[in-house]
């Protein structure tokens, strides 16, 4: 049995380990390939995890989604702040970290949502401006967030006692 890591199922549904990376805290599938956040760097694979290249930035510490891609723009919670721009081979701007302890990020179109332990930040203009949203009271810690549509979001994490670990917003997180 395997202790952990990345694995790929072959045609016979047997799992085989992929090349070793440092411990992975987050893995995101994007149109530009897989992005893995490791202890030292963000890395990208364009061949299903067989090979990895350094993206030139380090993800913020912790577990949960750290990179979101919408259109040709990426949003990354990094150790140095919020990185907005091209995921690879293009310009990116680094903004001061808007959250004390970033936990998760998602993007769709011009919409961006970010969580930390106490705050939800929403942007409707691709990260140029953020406003506070309403945090799902049924979740203690958000690990993943996803847009299902422009107005519908799902947040997954640890539920408060007796609550499931998933919350749904139908107003875009406002």
Coordinates of N, CA and C in Angstrom, one line a residue:
X1 N 0.8 -1.2 0.0 CA 0.0 0.0 0.0 C 0.9 1.2 0.0
X2 N 0.3 2.3 -0.6 CA 1.1 3.5 -0.7 C 0.8 4.4 0.5
X3 N 1.8 5.2 0.9 CA 1.6 6.1 2.0 C 1.0 7.5 1.6
X4 N 1.1 7.8 0.3 CA 0.6 9.1 -0.2 C 1.4 9.5 -1.4
X5 N 0.9 10.6 -2.0 CA 1.6 11.0 -3.3 C 0.5 11.1 -4.4
X6 N 1.0 11.3 -5.6 CA 0.1 11.3 -6.8 C 0.2 10.0 -7.5
X7 N -1.0 9.5 -7.9 CA -1.1 8.2 -8.5 C -1.9 8.4 -9.8
X8 N -1.7 7.5 -10.8 CA -2.4 7.5 -12.0 C -2.9 6.1 -12.2
X9 N -4.3 6.0 -12.6 CA -4.8 4.7 -12.9 C -4.5 4.3 -14.4
X10 N -4.0 3.1 -14.6 CA -3.7 2.7 -16.0 C -5.0 2.1 -16.6
X11 N -4.9 1.5 -17.8 CA -6.0 1.0 -18.6 C -6.7 -0.2 -17.8
X12 N -5.9 -0.8 -16.9 CA -6.5 -2.0 -16.2 C -6.9 -1.5 -14.8
X13 N -7.1 -0.2 -14.6 CA -7.5 0.3 -13.3 C -6.5 0.0 -12.1
X14 N -5.2 -0.1 -12.5 CA -4.2 -0.3 -11.5 C -3.6 1.0 -11.2
X15 N -3.3 1.4 -10.0 CA -2.7 2.7 -9.6 C -1.2 2.5 -9.7
X16 N -0.6 3.5 -10.3 CA 0.9 3.6 -10.3 C 1.3 5.0 -9.9
X17 N 2.4 5.1 -9.1 CA 2.8 6.4 -8.6 C 3.4 7.2 -9.7
X18 N 3.2 8.5 -9.6 CA 3.7 9.5 -10.5 C 5.0 10.0 -9.9
X19 N 5.9 10.7 -10.7 CA 7.1 11.2 -10.2 C 6.9 12.0 -8.9
X20 N 7.9 11.8 -8.0 CA 7.8 12.3 -6.6 C 7.9 13.9 -6.7
X21 N 7.1 14.5 -5.9 CA 7.2 15.9 -5.6 C 7.3 16.1 -4.1
X22 N 7.7 17.3 -3.7 CA 7.6 17.5 -2.2 C 6.2 17.3 -1.8
X23 N 5.9 17.2 -0.5 CA 4.6 17.0 -0.1 C 3.6 18.0 -0.7
X24 N 2.5 17.5 -1.3 CA 1.6 18.4 -2.0 C 0.4 18.8 -1.0
X25 N 0.2 20.1 -0.9 CA -0.8 20.6 0.0 C -2.1 20.9 -0.8
X26 N -2.0 21.1 -2.1 CA -3.1 21.4 -2.9 C -2.9 21.0 -4.4
X27 N -3.9 20.6 -5.0 CA -3.8 20.2 -6.4 C -5.0 20.7 -7.2
X28 N -4.7 21.5 -8.3 CA -5.8 22.1 -9.0 C -5.7 21.7 -10.5
X29 N -6.8 21.3 -11.1 CA -6.8 21.1 -12.5 C -7.3 22.3 -13.2
X30 N -6.5 22.8 -14.2 CA -6.8 24.0 -14.9 C -6.7 23.7 -16.4
X31 N -7.3 24.6 -17.2 CA -7.1 24.4 -18.7 C -5.7 24.4 -19.1
X32 N -4.7 24.9 -18.3 CA -3.3 24.9 -18.7 C -2.6 23.8 -18.0
X33 N -3.2 22.8 -17.5 CA -2.6 21.7 -16.9 C -2.9 21.6 -15.4
X34 N -2.2 20.7 -14.7 CA -2.3 20.5 -13.3 C -1.4 21.5 -12.6
X35 N -1.8 22.0 -11.5 CA -1.0 22.9 -10.6 C -0.9 22.2 -9.3
X36 N 0.3 21.9 -8.8 CA 0.5 21.4 -7.5 C 1.2 22.4 -6.6
X37 N 0.7 22.6 -5.4 CA 1.4 23.4 -4.4 C 2.1 22.5 -3.5
X38 N 3.4 22.7 -3.5 CA 4.3 21.9 -2.6 C 4.9 22.8 -1.5
X39 N 5.7 22.2 -0.6 CA 6.3 23.0 0.4 C 7.2 24.1 -0.1
X40 N 7.8 23.9 -1.3 CA 8.7 24.9 -1.8 C 8.3 25.7 -2.9
X41 N 7.4 25.2 -3.8 CA 7.0 25.9 -5.0 C 5.7 25.4 -5.6
X42 N 5.2 26.3 -6.4 CA 4.0 25.8 -7.2 C 4.6 25.2 -8.5
X43 N 4.0 24.1 -8.9 CA 4.6 23.4 -10.1 C 3.4 23.0 -11.0
X44 N 3.7 23.0 -12.3 CA 2.7 22.7 -13.3 C 3.1 21.4 -14.1
X45 N 2.1 20.6 -14.4 CA 2.2 19.5 -15.3 C 1.3 19.6 -16.5
X46 N 1.8 19.4 -17.7 CA 0.9 19.4 -18.9 C 0.8 18.0 -19.5
X47 N 1.3 17.0 -18.7 CA 1.2 15.7 -19.3 C 0.6 14.7 -18.2
X48 N -0.4 15.2 -17.5 CA -1.1 14.4 -16.5 C -0.3 14.0 -15.3
X49 N 0.7 14.7 -15.0 CA 1.4 14.5 -13.8 C 2.7 13.7 -14.0
X50 N 3.1 13.4 -15.2 CA 4.3 12.6 -15.5 C 5.5 13.5 -15.3
X51 N 5.4 14.8 -15.7 CA 6.6 15.7 -15.5 C 6.1 17.0 -14.9
X52 N 6.9 17.7 -14.2 CA 6.6 18.9 -13.5 C 7.6 20.0 -13.7
X53 N 7.1 21.3 -13.9 CA 7.9 22.4 -14.1 C 7.6 23.5 -13.0
X54 N 8.6 24.2 -12.5 CA 8.4 25.2 -11.5 C 7.7 26.4 -12.1
X55 N 6.7 26.9 -11.4 CA 6.0 28.1 -11.9 C 6.6 29.4 -11.4
X56 N 7.6 29.4 -10.6 CA 8.3 30.6 -10.2 C 7.7 31.3 -9.0
X57 N 6.7 30.7 -8.3 CA 6.2 31.3 -7.1 C 5.9 30.2 -6.1
X58 N 5.7 30.5 -4.8 CA 5.4 29.6 -3.8 C 4.0 29.8 -3.3
X59 N 3.2 28.8 -3.2 CA 1.8 28.9 -2.7 C 1.8 29.3 -1.2
X60 N 0.7 29.9 -0.8 CA 0.5 30.2 0.7 C 0.5 28.9 1.4
X61 N 0.9 28.9 2.7 CA 0.9 27.7 3.5 C -0.5 27.2 3.8
X62 N -0.6 25.9 4.1 CA -1.9 25.4 4.5 C -2.5 24.5 3.4
X63 N -3.6 23.9 3.7 CA -4.3 23.0 2.7 C -5.5 23.7 2.2
X64 N -5.9 23.4 1.0 CA -7.0 24.0 0.3 C -6.6 24.5 -1.0
X65 N -7.6 24.9 -1.8 CA -7.3 25.5 -3.1 C -6.5 26.7 -3.0
X66 N -5.4 26.8 -3.8 CA -4.5 27.9 -3.7 C -4.4 28.6 -5.1
X67 N -4.8 28.0 -6.2 CA -4.7 28.5 -7.5 C -6.1 28.4 -8.2
X68 N -6.5 29.4 -8.9 CA -7.8 29.4 -9.7 C -7.5 30.0 -11.0
X69 N -8.0 29.5 -12.1 CA -7.8 30.0 -13.4 C -9.2 30.2 -14.0
X70 N -9.3 31.4 -14.6 CA -10.5 31.7 -15.4 C -10.1 32.4 -16.7
X71 N -10.5 31.9 -17.8 CA -10.0 32.4 -19.0 C -8.5 32.3 -19.1
X72 N -7.8 33.3 -19.5 CA -6.4 33.3 -19.5 C -5.7 33.9 -18.3
X73 N -6.5 34.1 -17.3 CA -5.9 34.8 -16.1 C -5.9 33.8 -14.9
X74 N -4.9 33.8 -14.1 CA -4.8 33.0 -12.9 C -4.8 33.9 -11.7
X75 N -5.3 33.3 -10.6 CA -5.3 33.9 -9.3 C -4.7 32.9 -8.3
X76 N -3.6 33.3 -7.7 CA -2.9 32.4 -6.8 C -2.6 33.0 -5.4
X77 N -3.0 32.3 -4.4 CA -2.7 32.7 -3.0 C -1.3 32.2 -2.8
X78 N -0.3 33.2 -2.8 CA 1.1 32.9 -2.6 C 1.6 33.3 -1.3
X79 N 2.8 32.9 -1.0 CA 3.5 33.3 0.3 C 3.7 34.8 0.3
X80 N 3.8 35.4 -0.8 CA 4.1 36.9 -0.9 C 2.9 37.7 -1.1
X81 N 1.7 37.2 -1.4 CA 0.5 37.9 -1.6 C -0.4 37.3 -2.7
X82 N -1.3 38.1 -3.2 CA -2.3 37.6 -4.2 C -1.6 37.8 -5.6
X83 N -1.4 36.8 -6.3 CA -0.8 36.9 -7.7 C -1.9 36.8 -8.7
X84 N -2.0 37.8 -9.6 CA -3.0 37.9 -10.6 C -2.3 38.1 -11.9
X85 N -2.6 37.2 -12.9 CA -2.1 37.3 -14.2 C -1.9 36.0 -14.9
X86 N -1.0 35.9 -15.8 CA -0.8 34.7 -16.6 C -0.2 33.7 -15.7
X87 N -0.6 32.4 -15.8 CA -0.1 31.3 -15.0 C 1.3 31.1 -15.4
X88 N 1.6 31.1 -16.7 CA 3.0 30.8 -17.3 C 3.2 31.8 -18.4
X89 N 4.4 32.1 -18.7 CA 4.8 32.9 -19.9 C 4.0 34.1 -20.1
X90 N 3.9 34.9 -19.1 CA 3.2 36.2 -19.3 C 3.3 37.0 -18.0
X91 N 2.8 38.2 -18.1 CA 2.9 39.1 -16.9 C 2.0 38.7 -15.8
X92 N 2.4 39.0 -14.6 CA 1.5 38.8 -13.4 C 1.8 39.9 -12.4
X93 N 0.8 40.4 -11.7 CA 1.0 41.4 -10.7 C 0.8 40.7 -9.3
X94 N 1.6 41.2 -8.4 CA 1.5 40.7 -7.0 C 0.9 41.8 -6.1
X95 N -0.2 41.5 -5.5 CA -0.9 42.4 -4.6 C -0.7 42.0 -3.2
X96 N -0.8 42.9 -2.2 CA -0.7 42.6 -0.8 C -1.7 41.5 -0.5
X97 N -1.4 40.6 0.4 CA -2.3 39.5 0.7 C -3.5 40.1 1.4
X98 N -4.7 40.0 0.8 CA -5.9 40.6 1.4 C -6.5 39.8 2.6
X99 N -6.0 38.6 2.9 CA -6.5 37.8 3.9 C -5.4 37.4 4.9
X100 N -5.7 37.3 6.2 CA -4.7 37.0 7.2 C -4.2 35.5 7.0
X101 N -5.1 34.6 6.8 CA -4.8 33.2 6.7 C -5.6 32.6 5.6
X102 N -5.1 32.8 4.3 CA -5.9 32.4 3.2 C -6.1 30.9 3.2
X103 N -7.3 30.5 2.9 CA -7.7 29.0 2.9 C -8.1 28.5 1.5
X104 N -8.8 29.3 0.7 CA -9.3 28.8 -0.5 C -9.6 29.9 -1.5
X105 N -9.5 29.6 -2.8 CA -9.8 30.6 -3.8 C -10.5 29.9 -5.0
X106 N -11.4 30.6 -5.7 CA -12.0 30.1 -6.9 C -12.3 31.3 -7.8
X107 N -12.4 31.1 -9.1 CA -12.7 32.1 -10.1 C -13.5 31.6 -11.2
X108 N -14.4 32.5 -11.7 CA -15.2 32.2 -12.9 C -15.5 33.5 -13.6
X109 N -15.1 33.6 -14.8 CA -15.3 34.9 -15.6 C -14.6 36.0 -14.8
X110 N -15.2 37.0 -14.5 CA -14.7 38.1 -13.7 C -14.8 37.9 -12.2
X111 N -15.5 36.9 -11.8 CA -15.7 36.7 -10.4 C -14.6 35.9 -9.7
X112 N -14.2 36.4 -8.5 CA -13.2 35.7 -7.7 C -13.8 35.7 -6.3
X113 N -13.6 34.6 -5.6 CA -14.0 34.5 -4.2 C -12.8 33.9 -3.4
X114 N -12.5 34.4 -2.2 CA -11.4 33.9 -1.4 C -11.9 33.8 0.1
X115 N -11.5 32.8 0.8 CA -11.8 32.5 2.2 C -10.6 32.5 3.1
X116 N -10.8 33.0 4.3 CA -9.9 32.7 5.4 C -10.8 32.3 6.5
X117 N -10.2 32.1 7.7 CA -11.0 31.6 8.9 C -12.2 32.5 9.2
X118 N -12.1 33.8 9.0 CA -13.2 34.6 9.4 C -13.9 35.4 8.3
X119 N -13.3 35.5 7.1 CA -13.7 36.4 6.1 C -13.9 35.7 4.7
X120 N -14.9 36.3 4.0 CA -15.0 35.9 2.6 C -14.9 37.2 1.8
X121 N -14.0 37.2 0.8 CA -13.8 38.4 -0.1 C -14.3 38.0 -1.5
X122 N -15.0 38.9 -2.1 CA -15.6 38.7 -3.4 C -15.2 39.8 -4.3
X123 N -14.9 39.5 -5.5 CA -14.6 40.4 -6.6 C -15.4 40.1 -7.8
X124 N -16.0 41.2 -8.4 CA -16.7 41.0 -9.6 C -16.0 41.6 -10.8
X125 N -14.7 42.1 -10.6 CA -13.9 42.7 -11.6 C -12.5 42.1 -11.7
X126 N -12.5 40.8 -11.6 CA -11.2 40.0 -11.8 C -10.1 40.4 -10.8
X127 N -10.5 40.7 -9.6 CA -9.5 40.9 -8.5 C -9.1 42.4 -8.4
X128 N -9.6 43.3 -9.2 CA -9.3 44.7 -9.1 C -9.8 45.3 -7.7
X129 N -10.9 44.9 -7.3 CA -11.5 45.3 -6.0 C -12.2 44.2 -5.4
X130 N -12.2 44.1 -4.0 CA -12.8 43.1 -3.3 C -13.8 43.7 -2.2
X131 N -14.9 43.0 -2.0 CA -15.8 43.4 -0.9 C -16.0 42.2 0.0
X132 N -16.4 42.4 1.2 CA -16.7 41.3 2.1 C -18.0 40.7 1.8
X133 N -18.0 39.4 1.8 CA -19.2 38.6 1.6 C -19.6 37.9 2.9
X134 N -20.7 37.1 2.8 CA -21.2 36.5 4.0 C -20.6 35.1 4.1
X135 N -20.0 34.8 5.2 CA -19.3 33.5 5.4 C -20.4 32.5 5.8
X136 N -20.3 31.3 5.2 CA -21.3 30.2 5.6 C -21.1 29.8 7.1
X137 N -22.1 30.1 7.9 CA -22.0 29.8 9.3 C -21.9 28.3 9.6
X138 N -22.3 27.5 8.7 CA -22.2 26.0 9.0 C -20.9 25.4 8.8
X139 N -19.9 26.2 8.3 CA -18.5 25.8 8.1 C -17.6 26.5 9.0
X140 N -16.7 25.7 9.7 CA -15.6 26.3 10.5 C -14.4 26.7 9.7
X141 N -14.0 25.8 8.8 CA -12.8 26.1 8.0 C -13.1 25.6 6.6
X142 N -13.0 26.5 5.6 CA -13.2 26.2 4.2 C -11.9 25.7 3.6
X143 N -12.0 24.5 2.9 CA -10.8 23.9 2.3 C -10.9 24.1 0.8
X144 N -12.1 24.1 0.2 CA -12.3 24.2 -1.2 C -13.5 25.0 -1.5
X145 N -13.4 25.8 -2.6 CA -14.6 26.6 -3.0 C -14.6 26.5 -4.5
X146 N -15.9 26.4 -5.1 CA -16.0 26.3 -6.5 C -17.2 27.1 -7.0
X147 N -17.1 27.7 -8.1 CA -18.2 28.3 -8.8 C -18.9 27.2 -9.6
X148 N -20.2 27.1 -9.5 CA -21.0 26.2 -10.3 C -21.6 27.0 -11.5
X149 N -21.8 28.3 -11.2 CA -22.3 29.2 -12.2 C -21.9 30.6 -11.7
X150 N -22.2 31.7 -12.4 CA -21.9 33.0 -12.0 C -22.4 33.3 -10.6
X151 N -23.6 32.8 -10.2 CA -24.2 33.1 -8.9 C -24.2 32.0 -7.9
X152 N -23.8 30.8 -8.3 CA -23.9 29.6 -7.4 C -22.5 29.2 -7.1
X153 N -22.2 29.1 -5.8 CA -20.9 28.7 -5.3 C -21.1 27.6 -4.3
X154 N -20.2 26.6 -4.2 CA -20.1 25.6 -3.2 C -18.8 25.8 -2.4
X155 N -19.0 25.7 -1.1 CA -17.8 25.8 -0.2 C -17.8 24.5 0.6
X156 N -16.6 23.8 0.7 CA -16.4 22.6 1.4 C -15.4 22.7 2.5
X157 N -15.7 22.2 3.6 CA -14.7 22.3 4.7 C -15.2 21.4 5.9
X158 N -14.8 21.9 7.1 CA -15.2 21.2 8.3 C -16.5 21.9 8.8
X159 N -17.5 21.1 8.9 CA -18.8 21.6 9.4 C -18.8 21.8 10.9
X160 N -19.6 22.8 11.4 CA -19.8 22.9 12.8 C -20.6 21.7 13.3
X161 N -20.5 21.5 14.6 CA -21.1 20.3 15.1 C -22.5 20.0 14.6
X162 N -22.7 18.8 14.0 CA -24.0 18.5 13.5 C -24.3 18.9 12.1
X163 N -23.5 19.7 11.5 CA -23.7 20.3 10.1 C -22.8 19.5 9.1
X164 N -23.3 19.3 7.9 CA -22.5 18.7 6.9 C -21.4 19.7 6.5
X165 N -20.3 19.2 5.9 CA -19.2 20.0 5.6 C -19.3 20.7 4.2
X166 N -20.5 21.0 3.8 CA -20.7 21.7 2.5 C -21.7 22.8 2.7
X167 N -21.5 23.9 2.0 CA -22.5 25.0 2.0 C -22.6 25.5 0.6
X168 N -23.8 26.0 0.3 CA -24.2 26.5 -1.1 C -24.7 27.9 -1.0
X169 N -24.2 28.7 -1.9 CA -24.6 30.1 -2.0 C -25.3 30.3 -3.4
X170 N -26.4 30.9 -3.4 CA -27.1 31.1 -4.7 C -27.1 32.6 -5.1
X171 N -26.4 33.4 -4.3 CA -26.4 34.8 -4.6 C -24.9 35.3 -4.8
X172 N -24.1 34.4 -5.3 CA -22.7 34.7 -5.7 C -21.8 35.0 -4.4
X173 N -22.3 34.5 -3.3 CA -21.5 34.6 -2.1 C -21.7 35.9 -1.3
X174 N -22.6 36.8 -1.8 CA -22.8 38.1 -1.1 C -23.4 38.0 0.2

